[in-house]
Amino acid sequence: MNLTLEQHAALRQAAEHFKQAMEVRSGLNLRVAKRVTAILRVGMISMGVVVVIFLLLLFVLTSKITHMIDIIDTMNRQFTSMAEDMGAMRAVIVQMDQRMTALPVIVTEIGTMQESVASLNKHIHDIGGRMQGIDKSLANITSNVGNMTSTFRVMDGTVHGINWDVQRMARPMKLFNAIVPFR
C-alpha cells in the first residue's frame, strides 16, 4: 500500500493522538485504582474499629451480667417473701374481720345497758356516758378494720402483680444465665 505524504502525516498524527488518549486513559485508571485502594483501606480500618468496639461491649456486658442476675434473683426472693407475708397479713385481717362481726351485737347490748343504768345514781350516769364513747370508738374501729381489709385486698393483688412482673422480667436473665457459662 502506497501512501502519500499527507496520508502518512495524518496516519502519524492519528497514531500520536491514539497514544496520548491511551496515556490519559492509563492515568485515569491509575487514579481510580488509587481511590478504590484508599476506600478499601478506610473501610477495613473502620470495620476493625467496629469489631474492637463490639468486642469491648460484649466483654463489658458479660462481666456485668452475673451481677445483674444476682440482683434480680435477690429481688425475686424478696418479692416472693413479701407476697407470702402479705398473704399471712390478709389471713389475720380476715380473722379480725370475722371476730369483729360480734361488735354490732355488743353495741346493741351496750345501748340496752345504758337504758338500765340511766335509772341509777350520778356515778352510774357517768359510766353510761363513757359507754357511749366506747360505742363510738368500737364503731370507728369496725369501720377502720373494714377499710384496712379492703386496702390489704387491693395491696394483695398489686403485690401478686409485682411478683408476676418480676418473675416475667427475670425469665430472659434466667435463660441467658442458663446459656452463658460465666457464672
mmCIF file of C-alpha atoms in Angstrom:
data_model
loop_
_atom_site.group_PDB
_atom_site.id
_atom_site.type_symbol
_atom_site.label_atom_id
_atom_site.label_comp_id
_atom_site.label_asym_id
_atom_site.label_seq_id
_atom_site.Cartn_x
_atom_site.Cartn_y
_atom_site.Cartn_z
ATOM 1 C CA MET A 1 0.000 0.000 0.000
ATOM 2 C CA ASN A 2 1.460 3.282 -1.089
ATOM 3 C CA LEU A 3 0.671 6.309 0.978
ATOM 4 C CA THR A 4 1.137 9.895 0.169
ATOM 5 C CA LEU A 5 2.997 12.202 2.432
ATOM 6 C CA GLU A 6 -0.211 13.796 3.636
ATOM 7 C CA GLN A 7 -1.755 10.438 4.382
ATOM 8 C CA HIS A 8 1.453 9.351 6.034
ATOM 9 C CA ALA A 9 1.455 12.561 8.240
ATOM 10 C CA ALA A 10 -2.249 12.117 9.024
ATOM 11 C CA LEU A 11 -1.634 8.484 9.963
ATOM 12 C CA ARG A 12 1.274 9.524 12.199
ATOM 13 C CA GLN A 13 -0.803 12.263 13.797
ATOM 14 C CA ALA A 14 -3.677 9.770 14.384
ATOM 15 C CA ALA A 15 -1.221 7.344 15.999
ATOM 16 C CA GLU A 16 0.107 10.183 18.208
ATOM 17 C CA HIS A 17 -3.430 11.127 19.256
ATOM 18 C CA PHE A 18 -4.201 7.471 19.960
ATOM 19 C CA LYS A 19 -1.030 7.187 22.046
ATOM 20 C CA GLN A 20 -1.978 10.337 24.016
ATOM 21 C CA ALA A 21 -5.510 9.031 24.541
ATOM 22 C CA MET A 22 -4.127 5.740 25.846
ATOM 23 C CA GLU A 23 -1.810 7.606 28.246
ATOM 24 C CA VAL A 24 -4.727 9.717 29.518
ATOM 25 C CA ARG A 25 -6.803 6.538 29.906
ATOM 26 C CA SER A 26 -3.922 4.875 31.782
ATOM 27 C CA GLY A 27 -3.627 7.889 34.100
ATOM 28 C CA LEU A 28 -7.360 7.820 34.801
ATOM 29 C CA ASN A 29 -7.246 4.080 35.513
ATOM 30 C CA LEU A 30 -4.357 4.645 37.921
ATOM 31 C CA ARG A 31 -6.299 7.439 39.685
ATOM 32 C CA VAL A 32 -9.389 5.255 40.016
ATOM 33 C CA ALA A 33 -7.279 2.369 41.310
ATOM 34 C CA LYS A 34 -5.659 4.627 43.953
ATOM 35 C CA ARG A 35 -9.078 5.887 45.091
ATOM 36 C CA VAL A 36 -10.528 2.386 45.267
ATOM 37 C CA THR A 37 -7.494 1.241 47.262
ATOM 38 C CA ALA A 38 -7.894 4.182 49.676
ATOM 39 C CA ILE A 39 -11.623 3.453 50.080
ATOM 40 C CA LEU A 40 -10.890 -0.225 50.769
ATOM 41 C CA ARG A 41 -8.247 0.667 53.352
ATOM 42 C CA VAL A 42 -10.579 3.103 55.134
ATOM 43 C CA GLY A 43 -13.364 0.503 55.020
ATOM 44 C CA MET A 44 -11.148 -2.211 56.506
ATOM 45 C CA ILE A 45 -9.874 0.121 59.254
ATOM 46 C CA SER A 46 -13.481 1.146 60.059
ATOM 47 C CA MET A 47 -14.538 -2.486 60.137
ATOM 48 C CA GLY A 48 -11.659 -3.273 62.508
ATOM 49 C CA VAL A 49 -12.662 -0.402 64.815
ATOM 50 C CA VAL A 50 -16.294 -1.604 64.821
ATOM 51 C CA VAL A 51 -15.168 -5.152 65.648
ATOM 52 C CA VAL A 52 -12.975 -3.904 68.522
ATOM 53 C CA ILE A 53 -15.824 -1.760 69.906
ATOM 54 C CA PHE A 54 -18.232 -4.687 69.606
ATOM 55 C CA LEU A 55 -15.809 -6.979 71.425
ATOM 56 C CA LEU A 56 -15.341 -4.410 74.213
ATOM 57 C CA LEU A 57 -19.119 -4.029 74.526
ATOM 58 C CA LEU A 58 -19.543 -7.789 74.669
ATOM 59 C CA PHE A 59 -16.834 -8.066 77.342
ATOM 60 C CA VAL A 60 -18.446 -5.355 79.480
ATOM 61 C CA LEU A 61 -21.869 -6.970 79.112
ATOM 62 C CA THR A 62 -20.650 -10.439 80.043
ATOM 63 C CA SER A 63 -18.657 -9.136 83.008
ATOM 64 C CA LYS A 64 -21.690 -7.331 84.480
ATOM 65 C CA ILE A 65 -24.445 -9.842 83.597
ATOM 66 C CA THR A 66 -23.774 -12.142 86.572
ATOM 67 C CA HIS A 67 -24.102 -9.195 88.948
ATOM 68 C CA MET A 68 -27.396 -8.236 87.293
ATOM 69 C CA ILE A 69 -28.662 -11.813 87.552
ATOM 70 C CA ASP A 70 -27.764 -11.936 91.259
ATOM 71 C CA ILE A 71 -29.614 -8.680 91.866
ATOM 72 C CA ILE A 72 -32.692 -9.905 90.000
ATOM 73 C CA ASP A 73 -32.626 -13.198 91.919
ATOM 74 C CA THR A 74 -32.439 -11.261 95.205
ATOM 75 C CA MET A 75 -35.345 -9.065 94.123
ATOM 76 C CA ASN A 76 -37.293 -12.156 93.144
ATOM 77 C CA ARG A 77 -36.726 -13.762 96.550
ATOM 78 C CA GLN A 78 -37.647 -10.543 98.365
ATOM 79 C CA PHE A 79 -40.859 -10.097 96.386
ATOM 80 C CA THR A 80 -41.793 -13.746 96.947
ATOM 81 C CA SER A 81 -41.213 -13.328 100.685
ATOM 82 C CA MET A 82 -43.192 -10.097 100.671
ATOM 83 C CA ALA A 83 -46.089 -11.788 98.843
ATOM 84 C CA GLU A 84 -46.110 -14.591 101.429
ATOM 85 C CA ASP A 85 -46.074 -12.044 104.274
ATOM 86 C CA MET A 86 -48.933 -10.149 102.639
ATOM 87 C CA GLY A 87 -50.895 -13.416 102.396
ATOM 88 C CA ALA A 88 -50.360 -14.034 106.119
ATOM 89 C CA MET A 89 -51.396 -10.462 106.920
ATOM 90 C CA ARG A 90 -54.511 -10.880 104.817
ATOM 91 C CA ALA A 91 -55.420 -14.052 106.728
ATOM 92 C CA VAL A 92 -55.012 -12.190 110.049
ATOM 93 C CA ILE A 93 -57.130 -9.294 108.798
ATOM 94 C CA VAL A 94 -59.850 -11.702 107.643
ATOM 95 C CA GLN A 95 -59.817 -13.331 111.104
ATOM 96 C CA MET A 96 -60.063 -9.903 112.729
ATOM 97 C CA ASP A 97 -62.933 -9.020 110.405
ATOM 98 C CA GLN A 98 -64.757 -12.236 111.341
ATOM 99 C CA ARG A 99 -64.239 -11.574 115.046
ATOM 100 C CA MET A 100 -65.471 -8.017 114.658
ATOM 101 C CA THR A 101 -68.861 -9.205 113.379
ATOM 102 C CA ALA A 102 -69.919 -9.581 117.010
ATOM 103 C CA LEU A 103 -69.289 -5.870 117.658
ATOM 104 C CA PRO A 104 -72.730 -4.657 116.455
ATOM 105 C CA VAL A 105 -74.394 -7.072 118.902
ATOM 106 C CA ILE A 106 -72.133 -5.735 121.635
ATOM 107 C CA VAL A 107 -73.078 -2.185 120.661
ATOM 108 C CA THR A 108 -76.777 -3.079 120.867
ATOM 109 C CA GLU A 109 -76.310 -4.673 124.275
ATOM 110 C CA ILE A 110 -74.409 -1.632 125.486
ATOM 111 C CA GLY A 111 -77.357 0.521 124.413
ATOM 112 C CA THR A 112 -79.681 -1.684 126.466
ATOM 113 C CA MET A 113 -77.342 -1.480 129.423
ATOM 114 C CA GLN A 114 -77.324 2.317 129.084
ATOM 115 C CA GLU A 115 -81.114 2.423 129.440
ATOM 116 C CA SER A 116 -80.935 0.281 132.577
ATOM 117 C CA VAL A 117 -78.099 2.240 134.130
ATOM 118 C CA ALA A 118 -79.813 5.618 133.488
ATOM 119 C CA SER A 119 -82.060 4.992 136.497
ATOM 120 C CA LEU A 120 -79.082 4.672 138.872
ATOM 121 C CA ASN A 121 -77.243 7.441 140.711
ATOM 122 C CA LYS A 122 -74.911 10.099 139.353
ATOM 123 C CA HIS A 123 -71.795 7.853 139.271
ATOM 124 C CA ILE A 124 -73.569 5.222 137.251
ATOM 125 C CA HIS A 125 -74.688 8.025 134.903
ATOM 126 C CA ASP A 126 -71.003 8.890 134.317
ATOM 127 C CA ILE A 127 -70.350 5.233 133.457
ATOM 128 C CA GLY A 128 -73.165 5.426 130.884
ATOM 129 C CA GLY A 129 -71.559 8.415 129.205
ATOM 130 C CA ARG A 130 -68.287 6.550 128.975
ATOM 131 C CA MET A 131 -70.068 3.582 127.409
ATOM 132 C CA GLN A 132 -71.313 5.860 124.654
ATOM 133 C CA GLY A 133 -67.726 6.864 123.950
ATOM 134 C CA ILE A 134 -66.733 3.202 123.813
ATOM 135 C CA ASP A 135 -69.667 2.615 121.440
ATOM 136 C CA LYS A 136 -68.393 5.285 119.052
ATOM 137 C CA SER A 137 -64.840 4.018 119.314
ATOM 138 C CA LEU A 138 -65.941 0.479 118.520
ATOM 139 C CA ALA A 139 -67.890 1.730 115.504
ATOM 140 C CA ASN A 140 -64.786 3.593 114.329
ATOM 141 C CA ILE A 141 -62.641 0.507 114.925
ATOM 142 C CA THR A 142 -65.094 -1.609 112.897
ATOM 143 C CA SER A 143 -65.036 0.934 110.099
ATOM 144 C CA ASN A 144 -61.233 1.196 110.206
ATOM 145 C CA VAL A 145 -60.807 -2.588 110.179
ATOM 146 C CA GLY A 146 -63.133 -2.779 107.170
ATOM 147 C CA ASN A 147 -61.046 -0.108 105.434
ATOM 148 C CA MET A 148 -57.860 -1.986 106.307
ATOM 149 C CA THR A 149 -59.334 -5.209 104.925
ATOM 150 C CA SER A 150 -60.205 -3.597 101.598
ATOM 151 C CA THR A 151 -56.810 -1.869 101.447
ATOM 152 C CA PHE A 152 -54.980 -5.153 102.054
ATOM 153 C CA ARG A 153 -57.089 -6.851 99.406
ATOM 154 C CA VAL A 154 -56.055 -4.195 96.883
ATOM 155 C CA MET A 155 -52.417 -4.417 98.029
ATOM 156 C CA ASP A 156 -52.510 -8.218 97.806
ATOM 157 C CA GLY A 157 -53.465 -8.051 94.128
ATOM 158 C CA THR A 158 -50.839 -5.397 93.459
ATOM 159 C CA VAL A 159 -48.092 -7.366 95.214
ATOM 160 C CA HIS A 160 -49.052 -10.512 93.324
ATOM 161 C CA GLY A 161 -48.937 -8.439 90.117
ATOM 162 C CA ILE A 162 -45.479 -7.134 91.040
ATOM 163 C CA ASN A 163 -44.350 -10.688 91.833
ATOM 164 C CA TRP A 164 -45.614 -11.834 88.451
ATOM 165 C CA ASP A 165 -43.898 -8.905 86.705
ATOM 166 C CA VAL A 166 -40.602 -9.651 88.454
ATOM 167 C CA GLN A 167 -40.918 -13.334 87.529
ATOM 168 C CA ARG A 168 -41.568 -12.313 83.920
ATOM 169 C CA MET A 169 -38.663 -9.817 83.914
ATOM 170 C CA ALA A 170 -36.333 -12.454 85.341
ATOM 171 C CA ARG A 171 -37.126 -15.037 82.633
ATOM 172 C CA PRO A 172 -34.742 -13.588 79.989
ATOM 173 C CA MET A 173 -31.946 -13.261 82.551
ATOM 174 C CA LYS A 174 -32.512 -16.819 83.759
ATOM 175 C CA LEU A 175 -32.455 -18.030 80.169
ATOM 176 C CA PHE A 176 -29.335 -16.006 79.451
ATOM 177 C CA ASN A 177 -27.782 -17.342 82.667
ATOM 178 C CA ALA A 178 -28.520 -20.879 81.528
ATOM 179 C CA ILE A 179 -26.862 -20.154 78.155
ATOM 180 C CA VAL A 180 -23.816 -18.150 79.330
ATOM 181 C CA PRO A 181 -21.408 -20.277 81.426
ATOM 182 C CA PHE A 182 -19.649 -17.318 83.154
ATOM 183 C CA ARG A 183 -21.366 -17.852 86.475
#
